[in-house]
Short mmCIF file of N, CA and C in Angstrom, two decimals:
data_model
loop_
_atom_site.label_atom_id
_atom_site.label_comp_id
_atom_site.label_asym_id
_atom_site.label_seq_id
_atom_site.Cartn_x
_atom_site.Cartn_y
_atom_site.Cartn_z
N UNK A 4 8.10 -20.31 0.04
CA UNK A 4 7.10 -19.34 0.45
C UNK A 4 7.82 -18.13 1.06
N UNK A 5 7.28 -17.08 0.72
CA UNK A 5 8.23 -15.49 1.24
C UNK A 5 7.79 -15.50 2.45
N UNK A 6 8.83 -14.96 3.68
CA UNK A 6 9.07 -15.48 4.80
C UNK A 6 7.83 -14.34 5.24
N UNK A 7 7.17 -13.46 4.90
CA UNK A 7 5.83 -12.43 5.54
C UNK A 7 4.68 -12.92 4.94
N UNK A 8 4.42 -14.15 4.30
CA UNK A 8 3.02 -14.39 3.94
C UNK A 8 1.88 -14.26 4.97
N UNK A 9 1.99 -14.74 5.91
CA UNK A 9 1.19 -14.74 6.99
C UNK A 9 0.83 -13.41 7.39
N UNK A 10 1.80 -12.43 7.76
CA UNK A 10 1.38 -10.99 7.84
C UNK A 10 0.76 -10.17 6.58
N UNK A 11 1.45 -10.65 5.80
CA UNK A 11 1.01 -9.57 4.54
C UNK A 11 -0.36 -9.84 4.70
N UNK A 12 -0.97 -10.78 4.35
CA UNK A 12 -2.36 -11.84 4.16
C UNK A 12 -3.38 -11.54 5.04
N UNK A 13 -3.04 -11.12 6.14
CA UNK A 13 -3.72 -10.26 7.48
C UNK A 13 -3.90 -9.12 7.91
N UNK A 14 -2.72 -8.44 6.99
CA UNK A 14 -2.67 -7.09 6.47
C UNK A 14 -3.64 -6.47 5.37
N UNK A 15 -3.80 -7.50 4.80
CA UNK A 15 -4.73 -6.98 3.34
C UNK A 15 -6.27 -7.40 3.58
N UNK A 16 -6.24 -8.53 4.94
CA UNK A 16 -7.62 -8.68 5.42
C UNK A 16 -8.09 -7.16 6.44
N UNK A 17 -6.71 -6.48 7.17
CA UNK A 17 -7.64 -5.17 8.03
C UNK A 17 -7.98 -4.37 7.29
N UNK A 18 -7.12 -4.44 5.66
CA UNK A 18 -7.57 -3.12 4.68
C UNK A 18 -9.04 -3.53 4.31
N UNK A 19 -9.05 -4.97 4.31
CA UNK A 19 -10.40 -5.16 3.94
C UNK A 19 -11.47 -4.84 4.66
N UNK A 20 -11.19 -4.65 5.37
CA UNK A 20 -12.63 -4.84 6.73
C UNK A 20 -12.63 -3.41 7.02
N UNK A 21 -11.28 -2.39 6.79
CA UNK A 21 -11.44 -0.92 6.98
C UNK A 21 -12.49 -0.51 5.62
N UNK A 22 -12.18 -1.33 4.83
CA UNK A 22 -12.62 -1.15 3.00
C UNK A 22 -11.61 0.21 2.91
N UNK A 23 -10.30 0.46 3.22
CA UNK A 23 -9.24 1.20 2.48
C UNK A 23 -8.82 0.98 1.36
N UNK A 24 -9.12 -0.19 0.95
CA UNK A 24 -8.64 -0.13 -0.49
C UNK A 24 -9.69 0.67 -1.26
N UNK A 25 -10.99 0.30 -1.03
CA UNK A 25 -11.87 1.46 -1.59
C UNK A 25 -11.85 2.92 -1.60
N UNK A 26 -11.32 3.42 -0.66
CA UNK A 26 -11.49 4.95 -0.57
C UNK A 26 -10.11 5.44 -1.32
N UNK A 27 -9.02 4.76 -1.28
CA UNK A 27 -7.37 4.94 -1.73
C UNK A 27 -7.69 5.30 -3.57
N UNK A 28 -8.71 4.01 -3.64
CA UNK A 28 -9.07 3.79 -5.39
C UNK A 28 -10.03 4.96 -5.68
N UNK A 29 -10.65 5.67 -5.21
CA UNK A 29 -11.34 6.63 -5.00
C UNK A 29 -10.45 7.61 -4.86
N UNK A 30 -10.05 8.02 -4.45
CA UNK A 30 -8.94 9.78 -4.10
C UNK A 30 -7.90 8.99 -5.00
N UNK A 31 -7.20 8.25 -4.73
CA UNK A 31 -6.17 7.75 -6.63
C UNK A 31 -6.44 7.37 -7.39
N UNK A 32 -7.49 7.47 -8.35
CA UNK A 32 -7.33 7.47 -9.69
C UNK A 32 -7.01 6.24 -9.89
N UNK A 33 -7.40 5.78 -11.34
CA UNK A 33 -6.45 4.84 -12.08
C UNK A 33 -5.75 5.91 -13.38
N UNK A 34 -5.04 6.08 -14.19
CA UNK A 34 -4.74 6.86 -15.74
C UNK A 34 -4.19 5.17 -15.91
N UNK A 35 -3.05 5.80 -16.74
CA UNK A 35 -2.13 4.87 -17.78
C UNK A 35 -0.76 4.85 -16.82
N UNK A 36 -0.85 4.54 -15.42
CA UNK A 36 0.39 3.60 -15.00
C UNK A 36 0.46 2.33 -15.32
N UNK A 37 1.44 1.66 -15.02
CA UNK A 37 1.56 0.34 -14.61
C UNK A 37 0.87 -0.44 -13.75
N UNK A 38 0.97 0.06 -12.49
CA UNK A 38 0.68 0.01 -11.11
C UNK A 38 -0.32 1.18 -10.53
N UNK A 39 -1.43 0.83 -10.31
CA UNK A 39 -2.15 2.15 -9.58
C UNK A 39 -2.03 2.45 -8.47
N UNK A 40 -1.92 3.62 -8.37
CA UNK A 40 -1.80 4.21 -7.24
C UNK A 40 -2.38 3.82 -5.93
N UNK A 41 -3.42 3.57 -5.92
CA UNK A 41 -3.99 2.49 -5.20
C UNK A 41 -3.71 1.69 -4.78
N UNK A 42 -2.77 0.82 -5.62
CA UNK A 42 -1.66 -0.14 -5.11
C UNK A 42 -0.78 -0.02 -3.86
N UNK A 43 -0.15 1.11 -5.21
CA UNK A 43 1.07 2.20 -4.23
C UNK A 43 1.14 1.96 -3.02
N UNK A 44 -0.12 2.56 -2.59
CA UNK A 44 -0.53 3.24 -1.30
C UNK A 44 -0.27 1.71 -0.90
N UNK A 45 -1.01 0.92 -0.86
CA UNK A 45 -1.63 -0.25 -0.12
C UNK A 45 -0.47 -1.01 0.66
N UNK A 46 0.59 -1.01 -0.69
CA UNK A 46 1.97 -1.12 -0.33
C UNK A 46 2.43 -0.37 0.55
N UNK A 47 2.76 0.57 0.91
CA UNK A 47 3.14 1.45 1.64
C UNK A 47 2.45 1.41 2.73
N UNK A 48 0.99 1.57 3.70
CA UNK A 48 0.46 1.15 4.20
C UNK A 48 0.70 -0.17 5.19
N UNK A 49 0.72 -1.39 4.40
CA UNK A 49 1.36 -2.53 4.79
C UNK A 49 2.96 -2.38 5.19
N UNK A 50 3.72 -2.12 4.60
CA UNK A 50 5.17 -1.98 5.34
C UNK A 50 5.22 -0.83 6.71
N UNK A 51 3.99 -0.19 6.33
CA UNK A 51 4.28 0.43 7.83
C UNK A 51 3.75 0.05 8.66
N UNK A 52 2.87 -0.91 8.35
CA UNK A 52 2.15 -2.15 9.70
C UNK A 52 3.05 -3.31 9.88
N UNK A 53 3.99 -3.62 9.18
CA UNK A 53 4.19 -5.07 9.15
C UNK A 53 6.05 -4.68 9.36
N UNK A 54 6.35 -3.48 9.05
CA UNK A 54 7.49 -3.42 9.36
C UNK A 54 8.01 -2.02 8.66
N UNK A 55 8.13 -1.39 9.81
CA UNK A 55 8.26 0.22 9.37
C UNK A 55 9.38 0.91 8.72
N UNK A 56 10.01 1.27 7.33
CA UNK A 56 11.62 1.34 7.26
C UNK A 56 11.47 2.44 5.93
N UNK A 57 12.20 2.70 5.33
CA UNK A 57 12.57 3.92 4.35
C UNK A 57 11.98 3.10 2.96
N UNK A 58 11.48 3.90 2.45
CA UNK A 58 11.22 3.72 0.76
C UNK A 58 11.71 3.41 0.02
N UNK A 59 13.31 3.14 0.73
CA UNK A 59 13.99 2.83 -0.25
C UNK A 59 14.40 1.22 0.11
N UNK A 60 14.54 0.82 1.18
CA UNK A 60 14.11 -0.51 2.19
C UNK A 60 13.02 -1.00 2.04
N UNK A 61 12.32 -0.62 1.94
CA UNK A 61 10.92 -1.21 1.37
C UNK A 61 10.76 -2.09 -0.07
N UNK A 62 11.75 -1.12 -0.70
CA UNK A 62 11.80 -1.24 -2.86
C UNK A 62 13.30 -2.43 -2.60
N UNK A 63 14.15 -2.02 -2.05
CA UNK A 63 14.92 -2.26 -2.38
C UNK A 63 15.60 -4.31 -1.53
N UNK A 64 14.36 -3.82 -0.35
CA UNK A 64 14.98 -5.41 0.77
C UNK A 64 13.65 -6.29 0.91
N UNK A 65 12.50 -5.15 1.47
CA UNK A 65 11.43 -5.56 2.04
C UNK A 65 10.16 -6.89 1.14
N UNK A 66 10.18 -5.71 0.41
CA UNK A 66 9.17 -5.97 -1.06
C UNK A 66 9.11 -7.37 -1.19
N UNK A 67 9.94 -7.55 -1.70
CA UNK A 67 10.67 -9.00 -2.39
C UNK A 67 10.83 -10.04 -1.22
N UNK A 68 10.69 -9.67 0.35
CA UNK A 68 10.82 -11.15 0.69
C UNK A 68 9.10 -11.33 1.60
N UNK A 69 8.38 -10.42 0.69
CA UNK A 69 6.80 -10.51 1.25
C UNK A 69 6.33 -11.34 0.53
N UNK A 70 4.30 -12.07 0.61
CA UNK A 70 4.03 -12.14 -0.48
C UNK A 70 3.21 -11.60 -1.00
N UNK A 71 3.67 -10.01 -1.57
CA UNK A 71 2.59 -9.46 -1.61
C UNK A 71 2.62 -8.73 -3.37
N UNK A 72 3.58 -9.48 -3.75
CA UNK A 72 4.19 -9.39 -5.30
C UNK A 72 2.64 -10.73 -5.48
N UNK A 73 2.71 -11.52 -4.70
CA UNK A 73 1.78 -12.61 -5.34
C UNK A 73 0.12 -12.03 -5.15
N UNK A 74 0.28 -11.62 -3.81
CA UNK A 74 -1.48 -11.21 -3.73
C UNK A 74 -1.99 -10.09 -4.00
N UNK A 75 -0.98 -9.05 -4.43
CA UNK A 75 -1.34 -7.81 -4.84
C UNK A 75 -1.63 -7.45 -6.52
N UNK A 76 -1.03 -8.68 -6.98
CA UNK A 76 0.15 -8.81 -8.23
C UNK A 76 0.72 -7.45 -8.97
N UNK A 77 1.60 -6.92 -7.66
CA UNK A 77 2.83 -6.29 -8.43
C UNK A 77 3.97 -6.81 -8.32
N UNK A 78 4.48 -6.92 -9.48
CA UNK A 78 6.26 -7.68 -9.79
C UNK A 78 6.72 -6.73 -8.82
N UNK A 79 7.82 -7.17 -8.23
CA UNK A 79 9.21 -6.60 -7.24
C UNK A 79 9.70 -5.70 -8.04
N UNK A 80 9.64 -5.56 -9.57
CA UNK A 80 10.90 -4.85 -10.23
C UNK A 80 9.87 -3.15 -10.55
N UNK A 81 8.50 -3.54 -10.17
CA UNK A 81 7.11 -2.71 -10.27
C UNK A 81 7.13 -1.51 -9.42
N UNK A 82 8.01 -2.47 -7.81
CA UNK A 82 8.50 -1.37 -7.02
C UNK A 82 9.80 -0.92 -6.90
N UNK A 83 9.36 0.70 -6.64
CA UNK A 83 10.73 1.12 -6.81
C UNK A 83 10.95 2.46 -5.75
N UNK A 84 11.65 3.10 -4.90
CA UNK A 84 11.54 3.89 -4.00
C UNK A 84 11.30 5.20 -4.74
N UNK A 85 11.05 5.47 -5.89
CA UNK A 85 10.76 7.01 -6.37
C UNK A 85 9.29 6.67 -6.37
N UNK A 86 8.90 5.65 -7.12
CA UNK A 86 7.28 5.13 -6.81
C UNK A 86 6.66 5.55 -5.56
N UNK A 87 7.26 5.31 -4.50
CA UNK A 87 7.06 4.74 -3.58
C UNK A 87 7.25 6.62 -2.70
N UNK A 88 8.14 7.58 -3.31
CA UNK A 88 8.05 8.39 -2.54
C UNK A 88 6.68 9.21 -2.95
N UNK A 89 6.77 9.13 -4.48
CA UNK A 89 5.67 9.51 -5.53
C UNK A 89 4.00 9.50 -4.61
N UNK A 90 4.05 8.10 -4.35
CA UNK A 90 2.66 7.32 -3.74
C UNK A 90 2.61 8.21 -2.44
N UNK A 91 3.72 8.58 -1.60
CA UNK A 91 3.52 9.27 -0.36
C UNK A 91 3.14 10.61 -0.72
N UNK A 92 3.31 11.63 -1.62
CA UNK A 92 3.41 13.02 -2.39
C UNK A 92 1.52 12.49 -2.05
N UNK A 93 1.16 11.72 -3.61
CA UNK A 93 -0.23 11.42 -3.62
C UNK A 93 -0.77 11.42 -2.27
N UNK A 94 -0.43 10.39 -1.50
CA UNK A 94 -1.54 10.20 -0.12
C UNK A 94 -1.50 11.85 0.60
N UNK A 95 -0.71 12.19 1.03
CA UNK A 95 -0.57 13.35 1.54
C UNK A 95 -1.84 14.33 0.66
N UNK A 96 -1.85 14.32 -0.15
CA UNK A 96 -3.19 15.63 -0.73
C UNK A 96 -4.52 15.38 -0.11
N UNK A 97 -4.62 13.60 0.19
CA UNK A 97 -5.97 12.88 0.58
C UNK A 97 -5.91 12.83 2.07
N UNK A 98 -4.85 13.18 3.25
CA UNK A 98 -4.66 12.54 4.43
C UNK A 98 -5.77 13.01 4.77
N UNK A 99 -6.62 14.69 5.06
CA UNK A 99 -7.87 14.73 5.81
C UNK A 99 -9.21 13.78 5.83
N UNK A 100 -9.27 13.17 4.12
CA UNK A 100 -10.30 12.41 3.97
C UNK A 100 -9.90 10.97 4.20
N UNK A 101 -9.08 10.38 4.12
CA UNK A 101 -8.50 9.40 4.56
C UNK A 101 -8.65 9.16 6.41
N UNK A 102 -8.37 10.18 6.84
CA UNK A 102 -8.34 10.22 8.68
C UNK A 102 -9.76 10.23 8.59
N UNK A 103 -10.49 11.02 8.42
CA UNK A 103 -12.09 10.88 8.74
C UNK A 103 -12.55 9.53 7.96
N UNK A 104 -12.44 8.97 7.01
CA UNK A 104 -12.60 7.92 6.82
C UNK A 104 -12.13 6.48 7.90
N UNK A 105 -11.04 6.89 8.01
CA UNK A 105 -10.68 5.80 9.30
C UNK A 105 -11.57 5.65 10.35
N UNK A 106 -11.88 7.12 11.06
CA UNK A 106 -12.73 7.44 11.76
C UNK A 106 -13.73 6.78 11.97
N UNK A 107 -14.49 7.08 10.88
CA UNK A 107 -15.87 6.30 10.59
C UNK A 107 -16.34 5.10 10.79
N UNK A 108 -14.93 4.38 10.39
CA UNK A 108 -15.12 2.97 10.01
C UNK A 108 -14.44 2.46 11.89
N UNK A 109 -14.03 3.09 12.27
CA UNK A 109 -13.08 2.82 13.52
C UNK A 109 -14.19 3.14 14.59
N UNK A 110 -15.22 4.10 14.71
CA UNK A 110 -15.69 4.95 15.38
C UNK A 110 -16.71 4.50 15.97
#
């Protein structure tokens, strides 16, 4: 068992209860990736709750000893730190509606 199951798993329950995965899938799109953006984010998101470190620490150490290759289902090889800076470019266009969304749900 990957040694962050327990966090990841509790992590993807506050996205739930924020319903962030909904609004992320909403301002990102799906097209013809692999991995949606949506994902991306979710990923990214979670490593900065569960353990805060570079994009490229994340792709390159983090990823792979979560389990979030299992509950997310993206393969480890899915992430990659250009993805991953890519996904930050994306969130950044959405941060105002994203913060008032937090808001809301926080408020």
């Amino acid at each position: 068992m990957p040694v962050l199951f327990p966090s990841a798993w509790l992590a993807l329950q506050l996205i739930a209860r924020l319903r962030l995965e909904d609004v992320l899938a909403h301002h990102l799109p799906s097209g013809r990736e692999q991995v949606r953006w949506s994902l991306t984010a979710m990923i990214l998101v979670i490593a900065r709750f569960l353990e805060p470190s570079s994009e490229l620490c994340i792709a390159e150490q983090w990823y792979d000893k979560t389990a979030l290759a299992e509950l997310l289902g993206v393969p480890p090889q899915r992430v990659d730190d250009n993805r991953l800076y890519r996904g930050l470019d994306a969130l950044l266009l959405h941060k105002e509606a994203l913060e008032v969304h937090l808001k809301n749900r926080l408020g």
